PDB file of N, CA and C in Angstrom:
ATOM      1  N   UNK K   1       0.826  -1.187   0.000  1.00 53.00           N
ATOM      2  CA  UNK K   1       0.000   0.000   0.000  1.00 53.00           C
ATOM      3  C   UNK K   1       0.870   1.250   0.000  1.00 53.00           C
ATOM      4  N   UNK K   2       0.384   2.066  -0.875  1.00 59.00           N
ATOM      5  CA  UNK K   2       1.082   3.437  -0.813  1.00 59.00           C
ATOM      6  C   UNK K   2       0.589   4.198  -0.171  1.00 59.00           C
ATOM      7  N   UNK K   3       2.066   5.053   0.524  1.00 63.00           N
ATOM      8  CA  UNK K   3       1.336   5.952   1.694  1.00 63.00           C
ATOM      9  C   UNK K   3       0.640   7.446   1.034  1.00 63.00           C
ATOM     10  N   UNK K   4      -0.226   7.263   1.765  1.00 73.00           N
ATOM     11  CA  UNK K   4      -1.491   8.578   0.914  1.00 73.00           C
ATOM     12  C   UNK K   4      -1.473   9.646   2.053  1.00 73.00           C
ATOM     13  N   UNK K   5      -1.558  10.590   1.790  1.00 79.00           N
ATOM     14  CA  UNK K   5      -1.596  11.763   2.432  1.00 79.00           C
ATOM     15  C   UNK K   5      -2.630  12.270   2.176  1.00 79.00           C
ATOM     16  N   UNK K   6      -3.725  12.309   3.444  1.00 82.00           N
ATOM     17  CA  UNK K   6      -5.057  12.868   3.709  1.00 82.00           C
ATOM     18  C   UNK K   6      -4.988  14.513   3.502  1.00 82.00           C
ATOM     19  N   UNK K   7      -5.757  15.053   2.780  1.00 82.00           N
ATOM     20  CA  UNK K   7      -6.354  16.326   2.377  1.00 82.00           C
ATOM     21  C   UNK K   7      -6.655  16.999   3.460  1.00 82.00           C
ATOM     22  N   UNK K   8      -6.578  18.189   4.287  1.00 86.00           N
ATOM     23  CA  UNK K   8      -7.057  18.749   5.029  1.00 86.00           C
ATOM     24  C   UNK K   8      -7.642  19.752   4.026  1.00 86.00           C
ATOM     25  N   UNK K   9      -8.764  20.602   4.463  1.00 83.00           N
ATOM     26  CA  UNK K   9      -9.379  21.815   4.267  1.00 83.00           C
ATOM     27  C   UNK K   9      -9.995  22.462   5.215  1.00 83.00           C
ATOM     28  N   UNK K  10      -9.740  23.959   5.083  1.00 87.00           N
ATOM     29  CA  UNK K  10      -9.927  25.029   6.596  1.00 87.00           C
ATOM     30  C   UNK K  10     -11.365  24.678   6.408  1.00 87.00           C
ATOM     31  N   UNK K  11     -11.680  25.641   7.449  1.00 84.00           N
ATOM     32  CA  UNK K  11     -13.333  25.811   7.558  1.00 84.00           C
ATOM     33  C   UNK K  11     -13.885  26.686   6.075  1.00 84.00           C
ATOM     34  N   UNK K  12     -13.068  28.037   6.184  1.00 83.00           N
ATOM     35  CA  UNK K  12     -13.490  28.385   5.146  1.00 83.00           C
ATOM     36  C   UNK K  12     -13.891  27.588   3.664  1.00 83.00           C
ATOM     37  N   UNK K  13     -12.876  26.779   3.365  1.00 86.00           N
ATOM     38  CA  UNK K  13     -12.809  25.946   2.176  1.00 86.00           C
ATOM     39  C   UNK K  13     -13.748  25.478   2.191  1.00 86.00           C
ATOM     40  N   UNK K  14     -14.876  24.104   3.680  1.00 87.00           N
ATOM     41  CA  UNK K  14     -15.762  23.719   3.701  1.00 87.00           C
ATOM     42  C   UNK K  14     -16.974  24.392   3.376  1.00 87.00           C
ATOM     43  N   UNK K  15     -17.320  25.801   3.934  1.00 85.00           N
ATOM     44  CA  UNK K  15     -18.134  26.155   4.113  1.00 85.00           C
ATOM     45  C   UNK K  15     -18.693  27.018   2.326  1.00 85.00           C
ATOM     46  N   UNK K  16     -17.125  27.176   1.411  1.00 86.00           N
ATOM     47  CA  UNK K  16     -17.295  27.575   0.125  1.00 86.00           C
ATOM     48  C   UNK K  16     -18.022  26.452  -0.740  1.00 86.00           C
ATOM     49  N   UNK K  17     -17.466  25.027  -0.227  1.00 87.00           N
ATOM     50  CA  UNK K  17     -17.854  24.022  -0.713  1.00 87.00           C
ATOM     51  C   UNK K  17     -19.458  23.663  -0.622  1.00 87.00           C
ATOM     52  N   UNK K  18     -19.691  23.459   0.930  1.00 85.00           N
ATOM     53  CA  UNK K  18     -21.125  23.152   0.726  1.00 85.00           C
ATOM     54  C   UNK K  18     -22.117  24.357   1.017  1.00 85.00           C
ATOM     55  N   UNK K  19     -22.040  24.974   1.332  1.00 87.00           N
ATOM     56  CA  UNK K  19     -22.720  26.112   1.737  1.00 87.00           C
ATOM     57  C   UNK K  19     -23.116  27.226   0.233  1.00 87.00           C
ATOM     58  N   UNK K  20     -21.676  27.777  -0.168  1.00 87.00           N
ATOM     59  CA  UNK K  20     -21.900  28.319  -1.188  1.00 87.00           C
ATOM     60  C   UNK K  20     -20.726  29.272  -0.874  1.00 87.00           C
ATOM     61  N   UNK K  21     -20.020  30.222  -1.649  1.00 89.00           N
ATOM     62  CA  UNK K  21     -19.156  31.275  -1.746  1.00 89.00           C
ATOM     63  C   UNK K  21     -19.581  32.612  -1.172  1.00 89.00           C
ATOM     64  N   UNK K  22     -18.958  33.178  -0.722  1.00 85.00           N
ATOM     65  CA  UNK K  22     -19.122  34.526  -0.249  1.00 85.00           C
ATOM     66  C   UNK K  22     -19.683  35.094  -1.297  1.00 85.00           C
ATOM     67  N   UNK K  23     -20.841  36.154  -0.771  1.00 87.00           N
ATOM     68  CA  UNK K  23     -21.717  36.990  -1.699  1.00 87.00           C
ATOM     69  C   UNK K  23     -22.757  36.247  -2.275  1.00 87.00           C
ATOM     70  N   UNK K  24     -23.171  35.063  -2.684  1.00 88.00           N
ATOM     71  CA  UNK K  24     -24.063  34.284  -2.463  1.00 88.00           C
ATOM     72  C   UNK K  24     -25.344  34.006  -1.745  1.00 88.00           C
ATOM     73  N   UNK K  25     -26.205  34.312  -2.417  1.00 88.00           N
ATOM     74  CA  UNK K  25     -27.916  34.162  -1.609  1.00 88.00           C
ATOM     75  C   UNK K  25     -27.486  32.796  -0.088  1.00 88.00           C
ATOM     76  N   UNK K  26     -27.098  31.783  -1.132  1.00 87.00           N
ATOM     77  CA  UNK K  26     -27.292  30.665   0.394  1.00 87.00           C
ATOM     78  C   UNK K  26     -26.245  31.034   1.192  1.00 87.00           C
ATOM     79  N   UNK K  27     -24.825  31.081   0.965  1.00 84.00           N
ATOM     80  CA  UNK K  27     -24.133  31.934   2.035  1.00 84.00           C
ATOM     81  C   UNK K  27     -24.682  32.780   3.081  1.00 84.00           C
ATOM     82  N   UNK K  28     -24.710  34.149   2.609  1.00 82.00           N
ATOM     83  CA  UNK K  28     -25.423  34.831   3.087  1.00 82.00           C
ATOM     84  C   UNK K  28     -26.765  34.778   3.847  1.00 82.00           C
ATOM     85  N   UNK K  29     -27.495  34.121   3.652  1.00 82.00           N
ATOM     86  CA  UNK K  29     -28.808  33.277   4.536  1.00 82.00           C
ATOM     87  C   UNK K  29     -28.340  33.058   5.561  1.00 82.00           C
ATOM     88  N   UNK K  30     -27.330  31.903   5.412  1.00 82.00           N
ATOM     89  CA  UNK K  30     -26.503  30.634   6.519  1.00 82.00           C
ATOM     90  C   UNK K  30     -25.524  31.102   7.350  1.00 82.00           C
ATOM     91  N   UNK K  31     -24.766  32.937   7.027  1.00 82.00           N
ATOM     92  CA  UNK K  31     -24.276  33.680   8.090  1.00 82.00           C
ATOM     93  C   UNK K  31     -24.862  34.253   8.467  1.00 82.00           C
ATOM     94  N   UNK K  32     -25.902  34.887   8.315  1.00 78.00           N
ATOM     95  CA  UNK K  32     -27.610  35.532   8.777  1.00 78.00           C
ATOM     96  C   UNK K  32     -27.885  34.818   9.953  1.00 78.00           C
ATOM     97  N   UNK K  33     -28.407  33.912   9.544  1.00 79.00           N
ATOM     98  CA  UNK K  33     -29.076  32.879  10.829  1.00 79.00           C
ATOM     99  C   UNK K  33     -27.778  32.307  11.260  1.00 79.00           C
ATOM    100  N   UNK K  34     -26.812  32.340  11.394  1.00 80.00           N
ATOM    101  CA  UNK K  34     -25.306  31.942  11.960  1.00 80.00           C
ATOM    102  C   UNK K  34     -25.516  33.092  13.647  1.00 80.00           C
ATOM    103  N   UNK K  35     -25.130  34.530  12.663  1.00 79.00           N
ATOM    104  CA  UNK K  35     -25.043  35.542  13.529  1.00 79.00           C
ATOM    105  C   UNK K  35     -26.666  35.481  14.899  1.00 79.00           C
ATOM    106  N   UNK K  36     -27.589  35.522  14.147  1.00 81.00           N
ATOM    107  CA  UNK K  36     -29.048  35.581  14.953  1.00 81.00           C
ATOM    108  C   UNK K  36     -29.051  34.603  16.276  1.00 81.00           C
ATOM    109  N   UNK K  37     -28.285  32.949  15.758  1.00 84.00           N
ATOM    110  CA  UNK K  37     -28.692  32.255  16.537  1.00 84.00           C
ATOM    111  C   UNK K  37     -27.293  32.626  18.206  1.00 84.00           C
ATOM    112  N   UNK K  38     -26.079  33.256  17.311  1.00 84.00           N
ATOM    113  CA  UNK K  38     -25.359  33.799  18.394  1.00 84.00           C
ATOM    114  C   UNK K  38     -25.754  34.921  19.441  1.00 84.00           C
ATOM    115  N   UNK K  39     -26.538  35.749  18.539  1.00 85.00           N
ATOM    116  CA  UNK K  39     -27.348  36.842  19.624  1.00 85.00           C
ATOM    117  C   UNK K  39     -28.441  35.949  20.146  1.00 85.00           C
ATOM    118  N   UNK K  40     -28.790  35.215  19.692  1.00 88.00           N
ATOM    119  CA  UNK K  40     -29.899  34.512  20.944  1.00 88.00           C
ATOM    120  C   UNK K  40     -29.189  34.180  22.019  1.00 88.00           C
ATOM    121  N   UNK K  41     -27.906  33.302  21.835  1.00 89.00           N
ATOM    122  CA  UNK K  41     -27.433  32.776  22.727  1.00 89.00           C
ATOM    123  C   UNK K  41     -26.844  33.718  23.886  1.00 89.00           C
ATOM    124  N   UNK K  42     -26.134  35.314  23.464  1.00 88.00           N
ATOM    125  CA  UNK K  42     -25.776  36.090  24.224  1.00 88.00           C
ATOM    126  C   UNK K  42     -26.475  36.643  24.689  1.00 88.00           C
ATOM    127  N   UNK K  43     -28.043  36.811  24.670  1.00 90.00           N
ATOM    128  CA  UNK K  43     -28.837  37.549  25.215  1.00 90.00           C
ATOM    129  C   UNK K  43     -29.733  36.460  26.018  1.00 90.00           C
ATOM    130  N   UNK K  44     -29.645  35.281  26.252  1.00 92.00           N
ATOM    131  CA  UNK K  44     -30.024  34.274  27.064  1.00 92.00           C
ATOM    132  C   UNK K  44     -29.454  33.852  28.338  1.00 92.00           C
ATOM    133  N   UNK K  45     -27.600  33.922  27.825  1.00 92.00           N
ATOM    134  CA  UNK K  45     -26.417  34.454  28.883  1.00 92.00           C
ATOM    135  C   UNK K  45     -26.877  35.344  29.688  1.00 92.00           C
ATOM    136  N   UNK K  46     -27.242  36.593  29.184  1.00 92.00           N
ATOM    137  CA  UNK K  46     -26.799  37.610  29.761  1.00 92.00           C
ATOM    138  C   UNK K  46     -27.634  37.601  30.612  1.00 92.00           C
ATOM    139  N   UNK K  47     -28.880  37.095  30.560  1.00 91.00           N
ATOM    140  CA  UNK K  47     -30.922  36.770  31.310  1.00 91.00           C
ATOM    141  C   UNK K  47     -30.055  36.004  32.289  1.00 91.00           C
ATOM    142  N   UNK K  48     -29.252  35.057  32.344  1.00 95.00           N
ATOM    143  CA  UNK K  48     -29.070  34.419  32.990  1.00 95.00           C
ATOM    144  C   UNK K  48     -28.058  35.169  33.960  1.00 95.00           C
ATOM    145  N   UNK K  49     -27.024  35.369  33.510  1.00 93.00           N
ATOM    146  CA  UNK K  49     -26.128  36.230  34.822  1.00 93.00           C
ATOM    147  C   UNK K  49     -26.748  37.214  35.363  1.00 93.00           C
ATOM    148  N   UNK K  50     -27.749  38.083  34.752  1.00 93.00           N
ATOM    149  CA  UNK K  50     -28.675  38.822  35.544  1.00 93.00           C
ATOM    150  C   UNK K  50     -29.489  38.453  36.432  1.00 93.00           C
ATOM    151  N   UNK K  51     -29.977  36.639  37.050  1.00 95.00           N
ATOM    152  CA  UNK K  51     -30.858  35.971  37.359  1.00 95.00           C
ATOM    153  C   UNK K  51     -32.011  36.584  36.945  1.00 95.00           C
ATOM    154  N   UNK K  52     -32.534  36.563  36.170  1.00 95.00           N
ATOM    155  CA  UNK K  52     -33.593  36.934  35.521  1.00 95.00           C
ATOM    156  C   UNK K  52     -34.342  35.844  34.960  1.00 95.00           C
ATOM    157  N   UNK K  53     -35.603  35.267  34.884  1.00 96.00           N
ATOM    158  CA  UNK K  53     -36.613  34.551  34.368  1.00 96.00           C
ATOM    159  C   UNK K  53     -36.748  34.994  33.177  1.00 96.00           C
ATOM    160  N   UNK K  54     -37.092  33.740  31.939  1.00 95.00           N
ATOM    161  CA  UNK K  54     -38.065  34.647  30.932  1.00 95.00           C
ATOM    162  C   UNK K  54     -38.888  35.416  30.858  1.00 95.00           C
ATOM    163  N   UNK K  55     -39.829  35.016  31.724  1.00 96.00           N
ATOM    164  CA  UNK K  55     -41.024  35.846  32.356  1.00 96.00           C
ATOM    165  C   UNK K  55     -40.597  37.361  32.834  1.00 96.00           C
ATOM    166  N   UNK K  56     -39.551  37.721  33.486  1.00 96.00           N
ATOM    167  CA  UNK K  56     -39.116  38.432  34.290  1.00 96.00           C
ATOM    168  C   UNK K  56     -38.454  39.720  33.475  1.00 96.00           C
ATOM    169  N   UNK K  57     -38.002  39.271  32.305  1.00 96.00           N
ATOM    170  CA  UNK K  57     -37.211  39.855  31.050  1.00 96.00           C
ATOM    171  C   UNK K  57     -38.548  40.269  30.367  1.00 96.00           C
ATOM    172  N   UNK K  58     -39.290  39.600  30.005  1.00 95.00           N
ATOM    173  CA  UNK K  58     -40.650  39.782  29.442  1.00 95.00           C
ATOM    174  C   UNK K  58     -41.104  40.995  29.860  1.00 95.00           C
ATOM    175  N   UNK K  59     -41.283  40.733  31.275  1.00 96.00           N
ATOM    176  CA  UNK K  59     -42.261  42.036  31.861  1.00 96.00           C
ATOM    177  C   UNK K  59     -41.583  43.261  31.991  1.00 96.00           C
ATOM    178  N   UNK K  60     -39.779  42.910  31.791  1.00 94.00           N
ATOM    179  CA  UNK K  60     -39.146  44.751  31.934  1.00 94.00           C
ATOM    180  C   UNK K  60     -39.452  44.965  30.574  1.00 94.00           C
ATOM    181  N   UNK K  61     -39.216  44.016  29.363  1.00 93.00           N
ATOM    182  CA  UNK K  61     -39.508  44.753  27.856  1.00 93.00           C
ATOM    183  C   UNK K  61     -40.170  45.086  27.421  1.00 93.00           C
ATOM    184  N   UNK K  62     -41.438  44.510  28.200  1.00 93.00           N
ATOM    185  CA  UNK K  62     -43.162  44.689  27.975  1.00 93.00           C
ATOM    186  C   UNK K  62     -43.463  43.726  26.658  1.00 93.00           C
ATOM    187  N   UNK K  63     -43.348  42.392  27.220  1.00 92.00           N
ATOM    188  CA  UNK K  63     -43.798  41.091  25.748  1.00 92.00           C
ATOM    189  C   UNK K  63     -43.741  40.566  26.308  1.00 92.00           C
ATOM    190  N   UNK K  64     -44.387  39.004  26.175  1.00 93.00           N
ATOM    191  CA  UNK K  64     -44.294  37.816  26.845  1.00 93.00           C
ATOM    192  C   UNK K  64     -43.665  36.806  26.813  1.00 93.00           C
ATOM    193  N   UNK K  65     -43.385  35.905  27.849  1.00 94.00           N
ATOM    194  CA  UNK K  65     -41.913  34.848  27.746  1.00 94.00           C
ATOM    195  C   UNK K  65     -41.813  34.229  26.924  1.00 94.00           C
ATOM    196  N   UNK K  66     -43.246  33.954  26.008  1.00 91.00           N
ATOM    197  CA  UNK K  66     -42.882  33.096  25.043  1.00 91.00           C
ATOM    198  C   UNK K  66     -42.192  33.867  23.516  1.00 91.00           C
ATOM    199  N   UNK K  67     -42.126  35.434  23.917  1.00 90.00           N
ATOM    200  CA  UNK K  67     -41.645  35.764  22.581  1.00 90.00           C
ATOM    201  C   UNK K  67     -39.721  35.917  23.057  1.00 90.00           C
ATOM    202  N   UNK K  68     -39.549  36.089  24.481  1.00 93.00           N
ATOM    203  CA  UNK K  68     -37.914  35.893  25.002  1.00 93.00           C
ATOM    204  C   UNK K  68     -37.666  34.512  25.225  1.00 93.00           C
ATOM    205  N   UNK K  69     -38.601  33.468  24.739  1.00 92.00           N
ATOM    206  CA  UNK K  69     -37.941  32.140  24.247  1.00 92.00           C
ATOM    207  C   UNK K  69     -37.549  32.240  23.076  1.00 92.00           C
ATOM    208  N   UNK K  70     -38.717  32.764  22.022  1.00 89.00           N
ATOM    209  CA  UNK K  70     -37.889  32.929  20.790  1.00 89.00           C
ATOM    210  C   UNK K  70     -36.642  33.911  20.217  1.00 89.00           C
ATOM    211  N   UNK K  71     -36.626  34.377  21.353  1.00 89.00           N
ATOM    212  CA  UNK K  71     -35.666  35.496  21.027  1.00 89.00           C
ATOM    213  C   UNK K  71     -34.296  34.796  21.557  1.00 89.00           C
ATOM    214  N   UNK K  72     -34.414  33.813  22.117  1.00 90.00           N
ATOM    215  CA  UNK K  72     -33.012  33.209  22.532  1.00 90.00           C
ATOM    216  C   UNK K  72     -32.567  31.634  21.735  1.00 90.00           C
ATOM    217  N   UNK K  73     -33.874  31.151  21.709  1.00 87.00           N
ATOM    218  CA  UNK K  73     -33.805  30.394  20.305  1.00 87.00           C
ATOM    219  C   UNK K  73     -33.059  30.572  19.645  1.00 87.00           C
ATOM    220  N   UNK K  74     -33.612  31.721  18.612  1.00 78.00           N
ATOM    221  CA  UNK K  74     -32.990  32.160  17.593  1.00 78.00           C
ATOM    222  C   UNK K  74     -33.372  33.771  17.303  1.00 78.00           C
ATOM    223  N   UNK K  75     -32.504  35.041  17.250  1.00 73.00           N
ATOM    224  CA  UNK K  75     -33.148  36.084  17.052  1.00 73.00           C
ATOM    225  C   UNK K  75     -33.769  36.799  15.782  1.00 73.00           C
ATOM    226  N   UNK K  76     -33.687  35.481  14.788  1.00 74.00           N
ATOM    227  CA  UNK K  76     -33.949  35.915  13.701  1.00 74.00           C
ATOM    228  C   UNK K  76     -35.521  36.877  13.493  1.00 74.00           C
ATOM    229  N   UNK K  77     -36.340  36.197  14.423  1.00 72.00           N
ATOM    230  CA  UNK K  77     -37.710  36.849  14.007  1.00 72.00           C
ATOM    231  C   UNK K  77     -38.012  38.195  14.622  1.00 72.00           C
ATOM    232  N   UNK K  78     -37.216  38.195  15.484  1.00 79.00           N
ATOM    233  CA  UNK K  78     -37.028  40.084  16.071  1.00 79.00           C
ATOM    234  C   UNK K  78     -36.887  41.178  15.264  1.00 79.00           C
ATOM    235  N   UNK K  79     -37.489  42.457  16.260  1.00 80.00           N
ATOM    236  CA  UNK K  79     -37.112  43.869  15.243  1.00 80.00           C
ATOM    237  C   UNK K  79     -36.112  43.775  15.937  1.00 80.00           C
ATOM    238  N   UNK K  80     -35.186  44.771  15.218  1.00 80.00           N
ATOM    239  CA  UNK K  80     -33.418  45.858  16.056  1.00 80.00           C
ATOM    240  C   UNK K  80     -34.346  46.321  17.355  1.00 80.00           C
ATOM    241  N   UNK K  81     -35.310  46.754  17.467  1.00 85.00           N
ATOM    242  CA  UNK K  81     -36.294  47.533  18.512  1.00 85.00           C
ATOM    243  C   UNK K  81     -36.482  46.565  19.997  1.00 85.00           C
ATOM    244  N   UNK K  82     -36.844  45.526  19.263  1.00 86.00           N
ATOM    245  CA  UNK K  82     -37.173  44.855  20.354  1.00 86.00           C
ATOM    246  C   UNK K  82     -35.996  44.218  21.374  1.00 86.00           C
ATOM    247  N   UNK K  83     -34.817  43.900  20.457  1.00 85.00           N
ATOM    248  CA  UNK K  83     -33.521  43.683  20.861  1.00 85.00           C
ATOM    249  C   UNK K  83     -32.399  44.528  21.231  1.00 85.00           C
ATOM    250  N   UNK K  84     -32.644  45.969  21.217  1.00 86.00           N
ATOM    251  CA  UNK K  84     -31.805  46.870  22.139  1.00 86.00           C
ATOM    252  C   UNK K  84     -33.067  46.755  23.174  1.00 86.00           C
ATOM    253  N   UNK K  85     -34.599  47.097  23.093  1.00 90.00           N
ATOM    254  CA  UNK K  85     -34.983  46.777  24.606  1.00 90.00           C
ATOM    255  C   UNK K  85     -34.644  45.748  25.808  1.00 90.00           C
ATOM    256  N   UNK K  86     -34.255  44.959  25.213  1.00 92.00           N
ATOM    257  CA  UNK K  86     -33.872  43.412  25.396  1.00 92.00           C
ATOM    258  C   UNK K  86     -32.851  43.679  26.348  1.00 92.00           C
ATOM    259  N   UNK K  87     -31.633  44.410  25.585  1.00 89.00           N
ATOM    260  CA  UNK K  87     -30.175  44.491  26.284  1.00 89.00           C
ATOM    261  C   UNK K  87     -30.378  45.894  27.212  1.00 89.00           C
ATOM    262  N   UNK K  88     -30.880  46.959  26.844  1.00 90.00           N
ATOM    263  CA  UNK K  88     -31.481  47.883  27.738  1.00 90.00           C
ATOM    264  C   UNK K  88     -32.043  47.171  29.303  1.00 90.00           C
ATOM    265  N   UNK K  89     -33.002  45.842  29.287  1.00 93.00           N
ATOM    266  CA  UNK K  89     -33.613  45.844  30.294  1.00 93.00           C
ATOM    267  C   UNK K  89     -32.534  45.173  31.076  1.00 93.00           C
ATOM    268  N   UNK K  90     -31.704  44.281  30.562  1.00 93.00           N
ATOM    269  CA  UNK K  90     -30.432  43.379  30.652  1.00 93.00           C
ATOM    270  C   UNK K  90     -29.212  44.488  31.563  1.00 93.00           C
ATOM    271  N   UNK K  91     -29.586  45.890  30.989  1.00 91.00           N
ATOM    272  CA  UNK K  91     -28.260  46.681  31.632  1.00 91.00           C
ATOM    273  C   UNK K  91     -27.048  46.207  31.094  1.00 91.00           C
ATOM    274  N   UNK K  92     -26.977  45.578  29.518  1.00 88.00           N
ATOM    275  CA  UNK K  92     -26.063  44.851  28.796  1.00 88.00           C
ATOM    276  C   UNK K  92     -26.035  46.443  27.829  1.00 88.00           C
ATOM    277  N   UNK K  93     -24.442  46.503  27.239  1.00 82.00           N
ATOM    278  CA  UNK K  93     -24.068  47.403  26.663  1.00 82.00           C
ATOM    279  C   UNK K  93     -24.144  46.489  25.351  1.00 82.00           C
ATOM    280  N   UNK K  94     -24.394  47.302  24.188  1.00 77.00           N
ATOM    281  CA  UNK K  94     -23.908  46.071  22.770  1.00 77.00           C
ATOM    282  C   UNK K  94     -23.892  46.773  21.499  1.00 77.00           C
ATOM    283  N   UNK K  95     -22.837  46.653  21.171  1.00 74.00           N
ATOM    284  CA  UNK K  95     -22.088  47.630  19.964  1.00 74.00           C
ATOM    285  C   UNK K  95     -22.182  46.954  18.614  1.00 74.00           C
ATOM    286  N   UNK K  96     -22.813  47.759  17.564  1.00 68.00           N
ATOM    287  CA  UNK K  96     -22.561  47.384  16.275  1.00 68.00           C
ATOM    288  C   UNK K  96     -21.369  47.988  15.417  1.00 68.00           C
ATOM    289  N   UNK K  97     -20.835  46.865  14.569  1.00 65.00           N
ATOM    290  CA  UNK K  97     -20.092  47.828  13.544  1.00 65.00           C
ATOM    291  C   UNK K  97     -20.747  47.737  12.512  1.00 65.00           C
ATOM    292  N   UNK K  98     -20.159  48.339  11.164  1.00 66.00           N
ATOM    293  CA  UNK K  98     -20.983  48.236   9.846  1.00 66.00           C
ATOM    294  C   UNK K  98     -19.692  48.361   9.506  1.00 66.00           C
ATOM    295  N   UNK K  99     -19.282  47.606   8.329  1.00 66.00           N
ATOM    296  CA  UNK K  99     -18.533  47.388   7.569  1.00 66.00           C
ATOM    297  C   UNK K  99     -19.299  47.492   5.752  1.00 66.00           C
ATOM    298  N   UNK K 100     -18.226  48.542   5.491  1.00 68.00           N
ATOM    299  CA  UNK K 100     -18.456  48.946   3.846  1.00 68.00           C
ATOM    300  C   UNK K 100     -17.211  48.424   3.213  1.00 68.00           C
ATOM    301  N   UNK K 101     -16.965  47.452   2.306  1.00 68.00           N
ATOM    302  CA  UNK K 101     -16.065  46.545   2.264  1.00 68.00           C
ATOM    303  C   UNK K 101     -15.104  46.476   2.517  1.00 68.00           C
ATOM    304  N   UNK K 102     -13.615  47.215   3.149  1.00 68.00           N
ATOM    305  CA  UNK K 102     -12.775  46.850   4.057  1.00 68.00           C
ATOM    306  C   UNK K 102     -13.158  48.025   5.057  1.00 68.00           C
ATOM    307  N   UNK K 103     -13.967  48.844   5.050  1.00 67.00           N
ATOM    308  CA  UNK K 103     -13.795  50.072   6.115  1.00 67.00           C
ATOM    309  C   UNK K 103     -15.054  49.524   7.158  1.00 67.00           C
ATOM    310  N   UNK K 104     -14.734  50.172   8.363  1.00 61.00           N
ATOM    311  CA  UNK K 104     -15.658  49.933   9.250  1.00 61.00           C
ATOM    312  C   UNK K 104     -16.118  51.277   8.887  1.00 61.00           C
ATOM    313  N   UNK K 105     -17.499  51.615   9.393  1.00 61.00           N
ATOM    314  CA  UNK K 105     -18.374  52.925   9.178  1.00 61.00           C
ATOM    315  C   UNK K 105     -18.018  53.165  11.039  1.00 61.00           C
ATOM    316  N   UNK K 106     -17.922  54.300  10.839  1.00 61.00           N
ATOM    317  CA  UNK K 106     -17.710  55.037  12.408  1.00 61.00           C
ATOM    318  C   UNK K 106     -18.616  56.301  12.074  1.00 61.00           C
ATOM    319  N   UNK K 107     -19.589  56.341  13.399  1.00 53.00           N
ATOM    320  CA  UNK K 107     -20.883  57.576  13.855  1.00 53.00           C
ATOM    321  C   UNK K 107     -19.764  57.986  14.592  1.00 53.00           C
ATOM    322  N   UNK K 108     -20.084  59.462  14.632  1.00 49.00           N
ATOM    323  CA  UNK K 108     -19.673  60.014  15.394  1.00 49.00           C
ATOM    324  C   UNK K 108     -20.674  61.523  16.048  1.00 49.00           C
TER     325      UNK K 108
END
C-alpha cells in the first residue's frame, strides 16, 4: 500500500464548498441565521447572569416569555427595537459595527 496523504481543508474551504461562496444568496442566509442564533445565545447568557426569568425579562420589555424564548432560540424573528430593549432591560451594553467593504463605518 502506498502511503497517501489525507487532504485537510480550513473551515473556510468547507463552508465555500457546501454552503456556497461569499456573496451568495445561500451563504449569506446561513451567516444571517449563523449571527441571529449567536445573539440569541448572548442575550439568554446575559438573562441568565442577571438571574432573571423569561417571564421576568418579558415584563421589563413589555412582551411575553414566550416571545424571550424565541428570542433566545434564535433572534432571527425580532425587530433591532425589540432587541436593544432586550439588552437595555439586561443593563447589557452592545455595539454594532458596519462594515463597507474593508472600512468599518464610524458615527460620530
Amino acid at each position: 500500500m502506498a502511503n497517501q496523504e489525507m487532504k485537510s481543508y480550513s473551515l473556510a474551504e468547507m463552508k465555500d464548498k457546501y454552503i456556497g461562496k461569499l456573496g451568495t444568496q445561500e451563504r449569506d442566509e446561513y451567516e444571517y441565521e449563523l449571527h441571529m442564533d449567536v445573539l440569541g445565545k448572548m442575550i439568554k447568557a446575559a438573562r441568565k447572569q442577571r438571574n432573571l426569568t423569561q417571564e421576568q425579562l418579558g415584563q421589563l420589555v413589555g412582551v411575553q416569555k414566550s416571545q424571550i424564548s424565541k428570542l433566545e432560540s434564535s433572534a432571527n424573528s425580532a425587530t433591532i427595537d425589540t432587541v436593544l430593549k432586550v439588552f437595555k432591560a439586561l443593563k447589557a451594553e452592545i455595539n454594532f459595527n458596519v462594515k463597507l467593504e474593508d472600512n468599518f463605518v464610524r458615527l460620530v
